[in-house]
Structure formats: structure tokens, C-alpha cells
Amino acid sequence: MRGSCWLNRRIEQRFRLFAISTVKSVKIKLLLFCCVALTLLAFSTTGSSLLLWNNNNNQTPLRRFSDSRKGYSIVMNTWKRYDLLKQSIKHYSSCPRLESVHIVWSEPNPPSESLLKYLHQVVKSKSRDGRYAKLRFDINQEDSLNNRFKEIKDLETDAVFSIDDDVIFPCSSVEFAFDVWQSAPDAMVGFVPRVHWVDSLNGDDNKFRYGGWWSVWWTGTYSMVLSKAAFFHKKYFALYTNEMPSSIREFVTKNRNCEDIAMSFLVANATGAPPIWVKGKIFEIGSTGISSLGGHSERRSECVNIFTSVYGRMPLEYTSVKAVDSRNLWFW
């Protein structure tokens, strides 16, 4: 009797274990089936979208120049570096949404016929769908760094890409920076960040120091982007020339420095917001510049303090935001 009961219990236990294992197996198989189904669905969706993308590529591309205000203009500062100017114009003329190039010319003699002919030929050779960027020389009688921010009457785009003749960025980086600027058209959007900080060594909260790239790298913070490579709205040309305190323009002309800091102060004072730093690969094709001279940081710190005094406050705002084009990066 006891033996038969024990045997029945063993059979019942084995049946339960078999049933449980069967259920678990069914659940696992069901889970695997769902995973496979979802994977196939994802691949089919991706495949159809890729097919659609390929089909769209075979169609006639849309014209990106239907509204000139949707593009941007380059305003390039130059001074007796004709080889660099030729190289820069040749490069940037290939950028897709470039509408016009304005060369800020402050030399005592006008550009030579050979230079004009070469640059016009280069620009025309980069035509896209029969259209190419307009090329203009903005001739100035006075040699001043303020000339790069003079108001341009025939400027057709709202967006201005201010650039030096010895700095080159890939067109893909410029186009991405333009997209970033379109999301914040009142801001300065640029590739070269700088920072200011309180001069704590002197124990005066109203005195500041100018920090270069290594200060930005170390702290991860910035408050300016330099106009040697930056987007901003064309309205700031008029503000710089007509509204900004004249003492700042006079200082820039006399000291041949800090026009970029002056523009950063102007935009920050107008917006109450920080600039936007865009990550991009920079190629400096020139050999020397103002920043290579001794005492550069001290002179820039002097500019920051003088401009702060003129405004009656420090308008620059700190930020740690950096715009990165994740399409070109594995990790971002």
C-alpha cells in the first residue's frame, strides 16, 4: 500500500516537472519567435526606407537656391596674402549653400586685375546647376580691423560666415554650423571658443583675464567664439558700426586688436545669451598672426577689461554646450 502511494507520488512529481519544463520551453520558443519576428520587421522597414532613399536619389535634386535668404554669405578678411586668399576662395566656393563671398579689402592699392580674374574664374568653375556664388570686393579707404564688421548694403542673406583668409574648414563642417545657427539665429555660432574669468589673483571681482584654447580645454567652459570662424546675423554689422560705443571702435583701430572680442561683447549684450561652439577640424594654412606675438594674452585681457568698463558690466555669459555632428562619429 505504502509502496504504491510512494510510486504514485513519484509519477506525479515527474509529470509536474515535465509539465513545468514543457511550459518553460514553450515560453522560451515564443520569446525567440517574437525576437525573430521583430528583427525581420525592422529589417523590412529599413530595407523599404533604403529603397525609397535610393529611388529619391534617382530623381532630379531639388534646387537649394530658391530663396537666397536660406543660404549664407562669407565675409573674408585678408591682408597681402594673395596665395592664401586664392586657396581659401577656391575651397569655400564648393560649399553647397554659399550664396556670396565678400572680401574685406583694406590695402592701400586696389586688387590687381590678375587677382580679380583668377578669383572670378575659380568661383565660376565651382558652379552648381548653372549657379555659382557671387564674388564682391568691399574696398575700404582706411586700414582698420573694424572694416570686417562694416555694414554691407547688398548683402542678400541673413547669415554671415565671418572667416580669416588663413583658416580652412571642410564644407561639411561649415554646412553643419550653418544648420546650428539657423536654430539660434541671434547667437554667434563658431569653431574657435575662448573664455574670460575673474582675475582672482588681484582680489578684484571687477577685473578679468582672457583665456585661450587651453583654458577652454581644461575647464570645459567658454564665453566667446572668435569671429575668425563664426556665423552671426547680418544685423550685427549695423549694430557694430552705428550702435556700439565709438570708443571701442577707436581702441580697435589704434591697437589693431580685439575686434573679435568687441563683436562677442556686442552680441552678448544684445542677447543676454552665450555663443555656441561647434566642433570642427581646423586647418590653419598661414604661418603667423597677431596671436603669435609676445604678450598676446595680456593685451587681450586689457581689451576685456576696457570693454567691460565701457559697457558698465560684464555681458559675456558662460556655457559648456558644444554642437557635434554625430553623423560623422562612432562615439559622441
GROMACS .gro file of N, CA, C and O in nm, residues 5-73:
model
  276
    5CYS      N    1   0.159   0.403  -0.299
    5CYS     CA    2   0.144   0.550  -0.279
    5CYS      C    3   0.272   0.623  -0.314
    5CYS      O    4   0.271   0.730  -0.375
    6TRP      N    5   0.384   0.563  -0.267
    6TRP     CA    6   0.514   0.626  -0.298
    6TRP      C    7   0.536   0.632  -0.448
    6TRP      O    8   0.583   0.732  -0.502
    7LEU      N    9   0.496   0.525  -0.516
    7LEU     CA   10   0.513   0.520  -0.661
    7LEU      C   11   0.425   0.624  -0.731
    7LEU      O   12   0.468   0.691  -0.824
    8ASN      N   13   0.303   0.639  -0.680
    8ASN     CA   14   0.213   0.737  -0.740
    8ASN      C   15   0.266   0.879  -0.724
    8ASN      O   16   0.257   0.962  -0.815
    9ARG      N   17   0.324   0.905  -0.603
    9ARG     CA   18   0.380   1.039  -0.580
    9ARG      C   19   0.498   1.065  -0.673
    9ARG      O   20   0.515   1.177  -0.724
   10ARG      N   21   0.582   0.965  -0.694
   10ARG     CA   22   0.697   0.984  -0.785
   10ARG      C   23   0.649   1.012  -0.927
   10ARG      O   24   0.702   1.099  -0.997
   11ILE      N   25   0.545   0.939  -0.969
   11ILE     CA   26   0.492   0.961  -1.104
   11ILE      C   27   0.432   1.100  -1.116
   11ILE      O   28   0.453   1.171  -1.216
   12GLU      N   29   0.363   1.143  -1.007
   12GLU     CA   30   0.302   1.277  -1.009
   12GLU      C   31   0.409   1.386  -1.014
   12GLU      O   32   0.397   1.485  -1.087
   13GLN      N   33   0.518   1.368  -0.936
   13GLN     CA   34   0.627   1.466  -0.936
   13GLN      C   35   0.693   1.475  -1.073
   13GLN      O   36   0.724   1.584  -1.122
   14ARG      N   37   0.717   1.360  -1.133
   14ARG     CA   38   0.780   1.361  -1.266
   14ARG      C   39   0.689   1.428  -1.370
   14ARG      O   40   0.735   1.501  -1.456
   15PHE      N   41   0.559   1.403  -1.356
   15PHE     CA   42   0.466   1.466  -1.450
   15PHE      C   43   0.466   1.619  -1.434
   15PHE      O   44   0.464   1.693  -1.531
   16ARG      N   45   0.471   1.666  -1.307
   16ARG     CA   46   0.476   1.810  -1.282
   16ARG      C   47   0.603   1.872  -1.339
   16ARG      O   48   0.601   1.980  -1.399
   17LEU      N   49   0.718   1.803  -1.315
   17LEU     CA   50   0.845   1.855  -1.368
   17LEU      C   51   0.841   1.860  -1.520
   17LEU      O   52   0.889   1.955  -1.583
   18PHE      N   53   0.783   1.756  -1.580
   18PHE     CA   54   0.772   1.752  -1.727
   18PHE      C   55   0.683   1.866  -1.777
   18PHE      O   56   0.715   1.934  -1.876
   19ALA      N   57   0.573   1.889  -1.707
   19ALA     CA   58   0.481   1.996  -1.747
   19ALA      C   59   0.548   2.132  -1.734
   19ALA      O   60   0.537   2.218  -1.822
   20ILE      N   61   0.619   2.153  -1.622
   20ILE     CA   62   0.687   2.283  -1.599
   20ILE      C   63   0.793   2.307  -1.706
   20ILE      O   64   0.804   2.415  -1.764
   21SER      N   65   0.876   2.204  -1.732
   21SER     CA   66   0.981   2.218  -1.833
   21SER      C   67   0.922   2.243  -1.970
   21SER      O   68   0.976   2.319  -2.052
   22THR      N   69   0.805   2.179  -1.997
   22THR     CA   70   0.740   2.199  -2.126
   22THR      C   71   0.691   2.343  -2.140
   22THR      O   72   0.709   2.407  -2.244
   23VAL      N   73   0.632   2.396  -2.033
   23VAL     CA   74   0.584   2.535  -2.034
   23VAL      C   75   0.701   2.631  -2.054
   23VAL      O   76   0.694   2.726  -2.132
   24LYS      N   77   0.810   2.607  -1.978
   24LYS     CA   78   0.928   2.694  -1.992
   24LYS      C   79   0.981   2.689  -2.135
   24LYS      O   80   1.019   2.791  -2.192
   25SER      N   81   0.984   2.569  -2.191
   25SER     CA   82   1.035   2.555  -2.328
   25SER      C   83   0.947   2.631  -2.426
   25SER      O   84   0.996   2.699  -2.517
   26VAL      N   85   0.814   2.622  -2.405
   26VAL     CA   86   0.722   2.694  -2.492
   26VAL      C   87   0.743   2.844  -2.479
   26VAL      O   88   0.744   2.918  -2.578
   27LYS      N   89   0.761   2.892  -2.354
   27LYS     CA   90   0.783   3.034  -2.332
   27LYS      C   91   0.911   3.082  -2.401
   27LYS      O   92   0.915   3.189  -2.462
   28ILE      N   93   1.017   3.005  -2.387
   28ILE     CA   94   1.144   3.042  -2.449
   28ILE      C   95   1.130   3.047  -2.600
   28ILE      O   96   1.176   3.140  -2.668
   29LYS      N   97   1.063   2.942  -2.655
   29LYS     CA   98   1.045   2.939  -2.800
   29LYS      C   99   0.958   3.056  -2.847
   29LYS      O  100   0.983   3.116  -2.952
   30LEU      N  101   0.855   3.088  -2.767
   30LEU     CA  102   0.768   3.201  -2.802
   30LEU      C  103   0.846   3.332  -2.800
   30LEU      O  104   0.831   3.418  -2.887
   31LEU      N  105   0.934   3.346  -2.696
   31LEU     CA  106   1.017   3.466  -2.687
   31LEU      C  107   1.111   3.477  -2.806
   31LEU      O  108   1.129   3.584  -2.864
   32LEU      N  109   1.175   3.366  -2.841
   32LEU     CA  110   1.265   3.366  -2.956
   32LEU      C  111   1.190   3.399  -3.084
   32LEU      O  112   1.240   3.473  -3.170
   33PHE      N  113   1.069   3.345  -3.096
   33PHE     CA  114   0.989   3.373  -3.215
   33PHE      C  115   0.957   3.522  -3.225
   33PHE      O  116   0.966   3.582  -3.333
   34CYS      N  117   0.922   3.584  -3.111
   34CYS     CA  118   0.892   3.728  -3.110
   34CYS      C  119   1.015   3.810  -3.149
   34CYS      O  120   1.006   3.908  -3.224
   35CYS      N  121   1.131   3.769  -3.096
   35CYS     CA  122   1.256   3.842  -3.129
   35CYS      C  123   1.286   3.834  -3.278
   35CYS      O  124   1.322   3.934  -3.341
   36VAL      N  125   1.272   3.712  -3.332
   36VAL     CA  126   1.297   3.695  -3.476
   36VAL      C  127   1.199   3.776  -3.558
   36VAL      O  128   1.235   3.842  -3.658
   37ALA      N  129   1.072   3.775  -3.518
   37ALA     CA  130   0.971   3.849  -3.592
   37ALA      C  131   0.998   3.999  -3.590
   37ALA      O  132   0.988   4.067  -3.693
   38LEU      N  133   1.035   4.051  -3.472
   38LEU     CA  134   1.066   4.194  -3.461
   38LEU      C  135   1.187   4.230  -3.544
   38LEU      O  136   1.194   4.336  -3.606
   39THR      N  137   1.287   4.140  -3.544
   39THR     CA  138   1.408   4.166  -3.623
   39THR      C  139   1.376   4.171  -3.772
   39THR      O  140   1.422   4.260  -3.844
   40LEU      N  141   1.295   4.074  -3.818
   40LEU     CA  142   1.256   4.073  -3.959
   40LEU      C  143   1.175   4.197  -3.995
   40LEU      O  144   1.192   4.255  -4.103
   41LEU      N  145   1.089   4.241  -3.903
   41LEU     CA  146   1.009   4.360  -3.927
   41LEU      C  147   1.099   4.484  -3.937
   41LEU      O  148   1.080   4.569  -4.025
   42ALA      N  149   1.198   4.491  -3.848
   42ALA     CA  150   1.291   4.605  -3.852
   42ALA      C  151   1.368   4.607  -3.982
   42ALA      O  152   1.386   4.712  -4.045
   43PHE      N  153   1.416   4.490  -4.025
   43PHE     CA  154   1.492   4.484  -4.149
   43PHE      C  155   1.405   4.519  -4.269
   43PHE      O  156   1.450   4.586  -4.363
   44SER      N  157   1.281   4.476  -4.267
   44SER     CA  158   1.194   4.507  -4.380
   44SER      C  159   1.165   4.655  -4.386
   44SER      O  160   1.162   4.715  -4.494
   45THR      N  161   1.147   4.720  -4.269
   45THR     CA  162   1.123   4.865  -4.266
   45THR      C  163   1.245   4.941  -4.314
   45THR      O  164   1.236   5.034  -4.393
   46THR      N  165   1.365   4.897  -4.265
   46THR     CA  166   1.489   4.962  -4.307
   46THR      C  167   1.512   4.944  -4.456
   46THR      O  168   1.551   5.036  -4.527
   47GLY      N  169   1.483   4.822  -4.502
   47GLY     CA  170   1.503   4.796  -4.644
   47GLY      C  171   1.415   4.882  -4.731
   47GLY      O  172   1.459   4.936  -4.834
   48SER      N  173   1.289   4.899  -4.689
   48SER     CA  174   1.199   4.982  -4.769
   48SER      C  175   1.241   5.127  -4.767
   48SER      O  176   1.232   5.197  -4.868
   49SER      N  177   1.290   5.173  -4.648
   49SER     CA  178   1.334   5.312  -4.643
   49SER      C  179   1.459   5.333  -4.726
   49SER      O  180   1.477   5.437  -4.790
   50LEU      N  181   1.550   5.233  -4.725
   50LEU     CA  182   1.670   5.244  -4.808
   50LEU      C  183   1.634   5.245  -4.955
   50LEU      O  184   1.692   5.318  -5.035
   51LEU      N  185   1.536   5.159  -4.991
   51LEU     CA  186   1.491   5.155  -5.129
   51LEU      C  187   1.431   5.289  -5.169
   51LEU      O  188   1.457   5.340  -5.278
   52LEU      N  189   1.353   5.347  -5.077
   52LEU     CA  190   1.294   5.477  -5.104
   52LEU      C  191   1.402   5.582  -5.119
   52LEU      O  192   1.396   5.667  -5.207
   53TRP      N  193   1.506   5.577  -5.033
   53TRP     CA  194   1.616   5.673  -5.041
   53TRP      C  195   1.688   5.660  -5.174
   53TRP      O  196   1.720   5.757  -5.239
   54ASN      N  197   1.711   5.535  -5.218
   54ASN     CA  198   1.778   5.514  -5.346
   54ASN      C  199   1.692   5.565  -5.461
   54ASN      O  200   1.743   5.623  -5.557
   55ASN      N  201   1.561   5.544  -5.451
   55ASN     CA  202   1.474   5.592  -5.557
   55ASN      C  203   1.473   5.744  -5.562
   55ASN      O  204   1.471   5.805  -5.668
   56ASN      N  205   1.476   5.806  -5.444
   56ASN     CA  206   1.479   5.952  -5.440
   56ASN      C  207   1.608   6.006  -5.499
   56ASN      O  208   1.611   6.114  -5.556
   57ASN      N  209   1.715   5.931  -5.484
   57ASN     CA  210   1.843   5.975  -5.539
   57ASN      C  211   1.840   5.979  -5.690
   57ASN      O  212   1.916   6.052  -5.752
   58ASN      N  213   1.755   5.896  -5.751
   58ASN     CA  214   1.748   5.892  -5.895
   58ASN      C  215   1.664   6.005  -5.952
   58ASN      O  216   1.663   6.029  -6.072
   59GLN      N  217   1.592   6.076  -5.863
   59GLN     CA  218   1.510   6.185  -5.909
   59GLN      C  219   1.594   6.311  -5.926
   59GLN      O  220   1.706   6.322  -5.876
   60THR      N  221   1.537   6.409  -5.994
   60THR     CA  222   1.606   6.536  -6.011
   60THR      C  223   1.618   6.605  -5.877
   60THR      O  224   1.518   6.622  -5.806
   61PRO      N  225   1.739   6.643  -5.831
   61PRO     CA  226   1.755   6.705  -5.700
   61PRO      C  227   1.684   6.840  -5.693
   61PRO      O  228   1.674   6.912  -5.791
   62LEU      N  229   1.635   6.869  -5.572
   62LEU     CA  230   1.569   6.997  -5.552
   62LEU      C  231   1.671   7.109  -5.556
   62LEU      O  232   1.783   7.095  -5.507
   63ARG      N  233   1.634   7.222  -5.609
   63ARG     CA  234   1.723   7.338  -5.612
   63ARG      C  235   1.728   7.399  -5.473
   63ARG      O  236   1.625   7.430  -5.415
   64ARG      N  237   1.848   7.417  -5.421
   64ARG     CA  238   1.863   7.467  -5.285
   64ARG      C  239   1.877   7.618  -5.283
   64ARG      O  240   1.903   7.676  -5.181
   65PHE      N  241   1.858   7.682  -5.398
   65PHE     CA  242   1.882   7.825  -5.408
   65PHE      C  243   1.752   7.900  -5.439
   65PHE      O  244   1.755   8.011  -5.486
   66SER      N  245   1.637   7.838  -5.410
   66SER     CA  246   1.511   7.902  -5.441
   66SER      C  247   1.491   8.030  -5.361
   66SER      O  248   1.427   8.123  -5.406
   67ASP      N  249   1.547   8.036  -5.241
   67ASP     CA  250   1.537   8.155  -5.157
   67ASP      C  251   1.676   8.190  -5.109
   67ASP      O  252   1.735   8.117  -5.030
   68SER      N  253   1.729   8.302  -5.156
   68SER     CA  254   1.867   8.337  -5.124
   68SER      C  255   1.888   8.357  -4.975
   68SER      O  256   1.998   8.342  -4.924
   69ARG      N  257   1.782   8.392  -4.903
   69ARG     CA  258   1.797   8.414  -4.760
   69ARG      C  259   1.820   8.283  -4.684
   69ARG      O  260   1.855   8.285  -4.568
   70LYS      N  261   1.799   8.171  -4.751
   70LYS     CA  262   1.821   8.044  -4.685
   70LYS      C  263   1.966   8.001  -4.690
   70LYS      O  264   2.004   7.905  -4.624
   71GLY      N  265   2.046   8.068  -4.772
   71GLY     CA  266   2.189   8.038  -4.777
   71GLY      C  267   2.266   8.131  -4.684
   71GLY      O  268   2.210   8.195  -4.596
   72TYR      N  269   2.395   8.138  -4.706
   72TYR     CA  270   2.480   8.225  -4.623
   72TYR      C  271   2.584   8.292  -4.710
   72TYR      O  272   2.614   8.250  -4.822
   73SER      N  273   2.638   8.400  -4.656
   73SER     CA  274   2.744   8.475  -4.725
   73SER      C  275   2.872   8.466  -4.643
   73SER      O  276   2.868   8.470  -4.520
   0.00000   0.00000   0.00000
